[in-house]
mmCIF file of C-alpha atoms in Angstrom:
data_model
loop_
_atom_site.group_PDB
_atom_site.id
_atom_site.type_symbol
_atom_site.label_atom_id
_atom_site.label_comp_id
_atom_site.label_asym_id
_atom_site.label_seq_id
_atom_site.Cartn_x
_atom_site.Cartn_y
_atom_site.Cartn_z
ATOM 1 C CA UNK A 1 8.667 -23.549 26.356
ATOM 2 C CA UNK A 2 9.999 -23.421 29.821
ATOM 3 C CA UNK A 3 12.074 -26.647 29.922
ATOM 4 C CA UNK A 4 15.883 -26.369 27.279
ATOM 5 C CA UNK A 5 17.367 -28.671 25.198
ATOM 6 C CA UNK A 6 20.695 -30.205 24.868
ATOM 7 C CA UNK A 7 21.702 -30.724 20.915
ATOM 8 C CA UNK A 8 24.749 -31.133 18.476
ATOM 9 C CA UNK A 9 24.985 -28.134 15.935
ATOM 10 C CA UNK A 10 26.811 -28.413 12.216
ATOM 11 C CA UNK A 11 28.833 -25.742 11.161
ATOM 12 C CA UNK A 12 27.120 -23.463 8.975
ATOM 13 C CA UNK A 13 28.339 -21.213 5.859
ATOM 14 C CA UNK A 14 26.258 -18.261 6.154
ATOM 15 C CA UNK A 15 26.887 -17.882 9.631
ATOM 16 C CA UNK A 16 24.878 -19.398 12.714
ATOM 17 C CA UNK A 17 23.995 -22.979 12.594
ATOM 18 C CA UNK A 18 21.998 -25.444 14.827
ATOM 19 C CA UNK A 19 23.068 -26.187 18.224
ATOM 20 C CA UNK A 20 25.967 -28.652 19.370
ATOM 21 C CA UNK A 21 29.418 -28.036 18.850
ATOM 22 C CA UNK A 22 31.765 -29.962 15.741
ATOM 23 C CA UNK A 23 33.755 -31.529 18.635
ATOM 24 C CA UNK A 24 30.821 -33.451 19.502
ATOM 25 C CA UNK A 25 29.943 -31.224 23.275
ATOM 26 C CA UNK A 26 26.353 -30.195 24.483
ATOM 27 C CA UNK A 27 25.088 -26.994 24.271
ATOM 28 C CA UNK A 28 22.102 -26.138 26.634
ATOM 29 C CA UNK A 29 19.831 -23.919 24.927
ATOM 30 C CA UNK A 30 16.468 -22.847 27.136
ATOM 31 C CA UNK A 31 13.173 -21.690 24.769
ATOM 32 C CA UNK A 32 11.532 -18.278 25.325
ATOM 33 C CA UNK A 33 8.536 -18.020 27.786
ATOM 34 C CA UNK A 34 6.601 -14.948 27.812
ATOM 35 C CA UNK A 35 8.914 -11.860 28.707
ATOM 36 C CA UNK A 36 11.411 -14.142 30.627
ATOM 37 C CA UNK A 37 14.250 -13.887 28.092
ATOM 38 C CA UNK A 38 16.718 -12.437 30.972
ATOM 39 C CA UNK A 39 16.143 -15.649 32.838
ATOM 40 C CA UNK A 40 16.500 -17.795 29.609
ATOM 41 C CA UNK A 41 19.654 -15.383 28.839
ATOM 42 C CA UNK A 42 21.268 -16.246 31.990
ATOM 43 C CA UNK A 43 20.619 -19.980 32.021
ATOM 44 C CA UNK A 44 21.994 -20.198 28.028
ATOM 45 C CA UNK A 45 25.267 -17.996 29.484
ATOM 46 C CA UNK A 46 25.421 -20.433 32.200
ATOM 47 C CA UNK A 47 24.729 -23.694 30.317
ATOM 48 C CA UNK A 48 22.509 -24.823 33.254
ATOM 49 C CA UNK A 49 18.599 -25.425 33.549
ATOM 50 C CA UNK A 50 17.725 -23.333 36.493
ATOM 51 C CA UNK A 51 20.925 -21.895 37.169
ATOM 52 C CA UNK A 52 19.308 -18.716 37.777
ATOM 53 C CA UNK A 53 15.149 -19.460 38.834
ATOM 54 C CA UNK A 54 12.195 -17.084 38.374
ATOM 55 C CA UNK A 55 11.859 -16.584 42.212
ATOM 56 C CA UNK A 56 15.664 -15.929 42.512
ATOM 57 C CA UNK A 57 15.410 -13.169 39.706
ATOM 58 C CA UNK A 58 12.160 -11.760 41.460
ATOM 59 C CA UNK A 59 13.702 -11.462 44.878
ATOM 60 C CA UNK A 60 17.099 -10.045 43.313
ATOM 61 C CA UNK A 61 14.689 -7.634 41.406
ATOM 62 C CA UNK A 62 12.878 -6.778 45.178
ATOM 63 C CA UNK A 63 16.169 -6.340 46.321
ATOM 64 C CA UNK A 64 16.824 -3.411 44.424
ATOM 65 C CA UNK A 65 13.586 -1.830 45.016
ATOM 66 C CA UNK A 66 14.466 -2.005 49.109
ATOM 67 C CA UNK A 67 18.008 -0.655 48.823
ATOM 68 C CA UNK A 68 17.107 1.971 45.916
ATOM 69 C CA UNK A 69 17.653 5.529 47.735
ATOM 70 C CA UNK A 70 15.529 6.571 45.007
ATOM 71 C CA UNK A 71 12.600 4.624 45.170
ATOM 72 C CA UNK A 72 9.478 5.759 43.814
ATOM 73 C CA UNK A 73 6.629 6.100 45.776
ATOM 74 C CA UNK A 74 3.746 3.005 45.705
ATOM 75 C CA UNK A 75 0.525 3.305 43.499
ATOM 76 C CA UNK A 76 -1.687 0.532 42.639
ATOM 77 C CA UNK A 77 -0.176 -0.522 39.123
ATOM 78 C CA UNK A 78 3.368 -0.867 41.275
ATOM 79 C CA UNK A 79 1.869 -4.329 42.362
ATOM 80 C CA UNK A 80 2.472 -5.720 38.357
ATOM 81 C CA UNK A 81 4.813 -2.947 37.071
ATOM 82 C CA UNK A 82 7.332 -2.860 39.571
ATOM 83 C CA UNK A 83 11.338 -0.752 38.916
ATOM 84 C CA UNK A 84 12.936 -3.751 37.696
ATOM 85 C CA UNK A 85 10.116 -6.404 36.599
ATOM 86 C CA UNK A 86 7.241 -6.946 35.505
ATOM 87 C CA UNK A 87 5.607 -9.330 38.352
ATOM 88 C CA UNK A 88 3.292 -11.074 35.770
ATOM 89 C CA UNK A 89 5.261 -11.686 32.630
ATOM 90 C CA UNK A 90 8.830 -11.175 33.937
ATOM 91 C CA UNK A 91 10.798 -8.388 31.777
ATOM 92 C CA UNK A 92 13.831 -7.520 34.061
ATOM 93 C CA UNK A 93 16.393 -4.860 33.484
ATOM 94 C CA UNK A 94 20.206 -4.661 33.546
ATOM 95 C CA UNK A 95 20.294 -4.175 37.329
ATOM 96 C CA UNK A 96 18.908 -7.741 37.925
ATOM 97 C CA UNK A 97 21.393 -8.877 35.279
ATOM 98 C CA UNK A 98 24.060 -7.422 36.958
ATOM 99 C CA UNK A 99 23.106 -8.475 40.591
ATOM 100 C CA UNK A 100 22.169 -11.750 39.197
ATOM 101 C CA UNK A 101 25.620 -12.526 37.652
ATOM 102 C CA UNK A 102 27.449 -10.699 40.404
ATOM 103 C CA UNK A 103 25.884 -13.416 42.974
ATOM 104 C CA UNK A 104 27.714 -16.158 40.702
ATOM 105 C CA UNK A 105 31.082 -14.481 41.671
ATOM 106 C CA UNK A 106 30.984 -13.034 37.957
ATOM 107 C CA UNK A 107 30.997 -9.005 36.439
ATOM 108 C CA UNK A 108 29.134 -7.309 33.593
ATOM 109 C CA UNK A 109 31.239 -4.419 31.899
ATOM 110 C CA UNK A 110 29.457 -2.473 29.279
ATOM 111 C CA UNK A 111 30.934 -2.259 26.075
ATOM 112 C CA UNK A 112 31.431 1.169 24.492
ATOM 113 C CA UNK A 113 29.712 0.928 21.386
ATOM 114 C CA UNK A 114 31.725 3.309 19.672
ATOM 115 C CA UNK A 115 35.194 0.726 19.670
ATOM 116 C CA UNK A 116 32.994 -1.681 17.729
ATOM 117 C CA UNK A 117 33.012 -5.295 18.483
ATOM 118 C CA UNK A 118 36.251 -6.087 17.338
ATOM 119 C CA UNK A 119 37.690 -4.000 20.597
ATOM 120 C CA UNK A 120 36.449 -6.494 22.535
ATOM 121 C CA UNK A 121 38.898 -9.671 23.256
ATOM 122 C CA UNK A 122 37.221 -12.891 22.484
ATOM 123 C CA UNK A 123 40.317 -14.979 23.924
ATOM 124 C CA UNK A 124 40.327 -13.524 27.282
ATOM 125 C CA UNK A 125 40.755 -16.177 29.958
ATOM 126 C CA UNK A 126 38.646 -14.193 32.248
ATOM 127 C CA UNK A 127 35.373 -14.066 29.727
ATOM 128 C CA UNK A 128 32.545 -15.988 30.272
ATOM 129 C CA UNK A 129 30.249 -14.834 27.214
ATOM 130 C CA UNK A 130 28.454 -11.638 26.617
ATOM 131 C CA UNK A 131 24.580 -10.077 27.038
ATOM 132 C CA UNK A 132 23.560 -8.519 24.296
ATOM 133 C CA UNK A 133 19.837 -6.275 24.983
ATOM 134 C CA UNK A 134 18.081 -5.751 21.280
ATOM 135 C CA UNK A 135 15.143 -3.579 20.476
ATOM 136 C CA UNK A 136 12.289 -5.936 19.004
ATOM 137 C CA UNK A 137 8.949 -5.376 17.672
ATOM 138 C CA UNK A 138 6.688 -7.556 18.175
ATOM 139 C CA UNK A 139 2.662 -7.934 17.202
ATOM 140 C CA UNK A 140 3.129 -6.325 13.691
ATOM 141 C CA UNK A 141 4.965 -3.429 15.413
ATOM 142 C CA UNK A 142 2.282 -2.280 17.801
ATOM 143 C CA UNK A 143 4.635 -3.596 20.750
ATOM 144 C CA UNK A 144 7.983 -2.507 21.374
ATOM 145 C CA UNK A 145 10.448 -3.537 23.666
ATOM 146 C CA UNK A 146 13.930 -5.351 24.713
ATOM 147 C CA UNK A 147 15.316 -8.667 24.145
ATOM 148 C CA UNK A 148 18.161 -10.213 25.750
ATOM 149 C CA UNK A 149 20.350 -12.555 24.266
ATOM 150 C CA UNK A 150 23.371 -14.769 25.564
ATOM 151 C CA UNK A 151 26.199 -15.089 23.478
ATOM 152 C CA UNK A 152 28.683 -17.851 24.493
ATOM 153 C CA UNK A 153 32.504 -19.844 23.098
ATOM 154 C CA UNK A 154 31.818 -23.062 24.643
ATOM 155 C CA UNK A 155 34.648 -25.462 23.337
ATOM 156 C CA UNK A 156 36.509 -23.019 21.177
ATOM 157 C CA UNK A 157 33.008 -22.820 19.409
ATOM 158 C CA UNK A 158 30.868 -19.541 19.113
ATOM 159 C CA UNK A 159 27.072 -19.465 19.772
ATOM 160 C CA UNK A 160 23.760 -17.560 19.645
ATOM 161 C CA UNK A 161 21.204 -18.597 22.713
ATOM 162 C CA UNK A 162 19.019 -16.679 21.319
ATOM 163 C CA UNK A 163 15.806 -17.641 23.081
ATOM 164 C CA UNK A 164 13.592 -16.758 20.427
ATOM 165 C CA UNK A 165 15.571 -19.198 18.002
ATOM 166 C CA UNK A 166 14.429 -22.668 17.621
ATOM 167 C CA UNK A 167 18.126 -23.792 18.736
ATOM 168 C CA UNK A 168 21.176 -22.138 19.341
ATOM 169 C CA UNK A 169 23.153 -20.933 16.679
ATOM 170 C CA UNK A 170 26.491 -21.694 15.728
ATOM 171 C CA UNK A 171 28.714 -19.259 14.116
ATOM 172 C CA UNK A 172 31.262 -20.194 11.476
ATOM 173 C CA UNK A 173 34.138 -18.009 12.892
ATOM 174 C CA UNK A 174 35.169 -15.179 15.376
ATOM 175 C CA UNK A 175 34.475 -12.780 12.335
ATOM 176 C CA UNK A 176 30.969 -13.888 11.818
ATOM 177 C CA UNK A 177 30.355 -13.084 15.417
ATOM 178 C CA UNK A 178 31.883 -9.864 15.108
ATOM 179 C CA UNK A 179 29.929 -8.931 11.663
ATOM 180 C CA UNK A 180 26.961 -9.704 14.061
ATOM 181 C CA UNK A 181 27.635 -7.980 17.395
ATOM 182 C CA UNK A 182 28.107 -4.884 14.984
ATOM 183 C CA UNK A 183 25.393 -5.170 13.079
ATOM 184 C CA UNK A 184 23.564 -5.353 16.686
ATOM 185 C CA UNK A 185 25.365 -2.216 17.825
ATOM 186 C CA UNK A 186 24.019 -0.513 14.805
ATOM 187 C CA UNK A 187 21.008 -1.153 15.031
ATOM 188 C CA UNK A 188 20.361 0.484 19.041
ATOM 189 C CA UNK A 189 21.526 -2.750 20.639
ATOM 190 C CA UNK A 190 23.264 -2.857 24.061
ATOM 191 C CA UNK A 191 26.059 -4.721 24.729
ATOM 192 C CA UNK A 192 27.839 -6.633 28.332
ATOM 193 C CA UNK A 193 30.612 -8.384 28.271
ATOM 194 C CA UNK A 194 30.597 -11.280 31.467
ATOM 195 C CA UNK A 195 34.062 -11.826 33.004
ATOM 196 C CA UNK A 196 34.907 -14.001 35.681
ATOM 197 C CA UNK A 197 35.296 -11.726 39.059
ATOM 198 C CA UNK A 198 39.235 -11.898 40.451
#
């Protein structure tokens, strides 16, 4: 599903609930397509449909191949399986997520997985949301791979954008949140905080 959706969420319990905020707000939540989830990522984090477009991520991603000093030399397969992309199915890496949210006047910092997620301060005027990258299996485990994932406080409210979910997710407090980006950490998951760039 290329097109998102705007809904309300309910609090929930257990931890994430469906999408919408208590105070009554929109949240924009975009469906996975193929290996696009960096695109769908960045869209979610941005609460925008097309914020970030396919051919925006794809010349970002040729961008890097050009000024790469380090650029591997051209075969055949480099016309689908390029540095940072896949051309057919999409699949880009943390340097078009960080040249992609750099262009919006914004910065990625990596968080130190070893501080834990409670290091990290979920008040800070600055913060936009965090990118979380996730191992997945997919196809009964024959495929493996990366997932990205935009977490985001929009109202005071918490959310997975999870493009794989049905919705986005709401969760119940800053400590549900944390229980998850941990459990994500332990489990060989990568995670970027987004600030706003002074």
């Amino acid at each position: 599903m290329e097109s998102g959706a705007r809904s309300e969420a309910k609090p929930d319990e257990e931890g994430p609930a469906p999408a919408g905020s208590s105070s009554g707000s929109k949240v924009y939540h975009e469906r996975q397509r193929m290996q696009f989830c960096l695109l769908h990522a960045l869209n979610n984090l941005m609460q925008e449909k097309e914020s970030f477009t396919r051919a925006e991520l794809d010349g970002i991603a040729e961008n890097l191949v050009l000024t790469d000093p380090n650029k591997e030399r051209w075969t055949p397969l480099s016309l689908i399986w390029k540095p940072h992309h896949n051309a057919l199915t999409g699949n880009y890496d943390v340097n078009v997520l960080i040249a992609a949210v750099e262009s919006r006047k914004k910065k990625v910092v990596w968080h130190d997985h070893r501080k834990g997620a409670s290091s990290i301060d979920l008040d800070a005027e600055a913060l936009v949301g965090l990118m979380v990258n996730v191992p997945v299996r997919r196809l009964r485990g024959l495929w493996t791979g990366r997932h990205w994932v935009a977490i985001r406080s929009i109202d005071g409210i918490w959310f997975n954008l999870d493009s794989d979910l049905p919705s986005a997710k709401q969760f119940q407090c800053k400590e549900k949140l944390i229980a998850f980006l941990d459990s994500v950490l332990s489990q060989g998951g990568e995670l970027m905080i987004v600030l706003q760039d002074e």
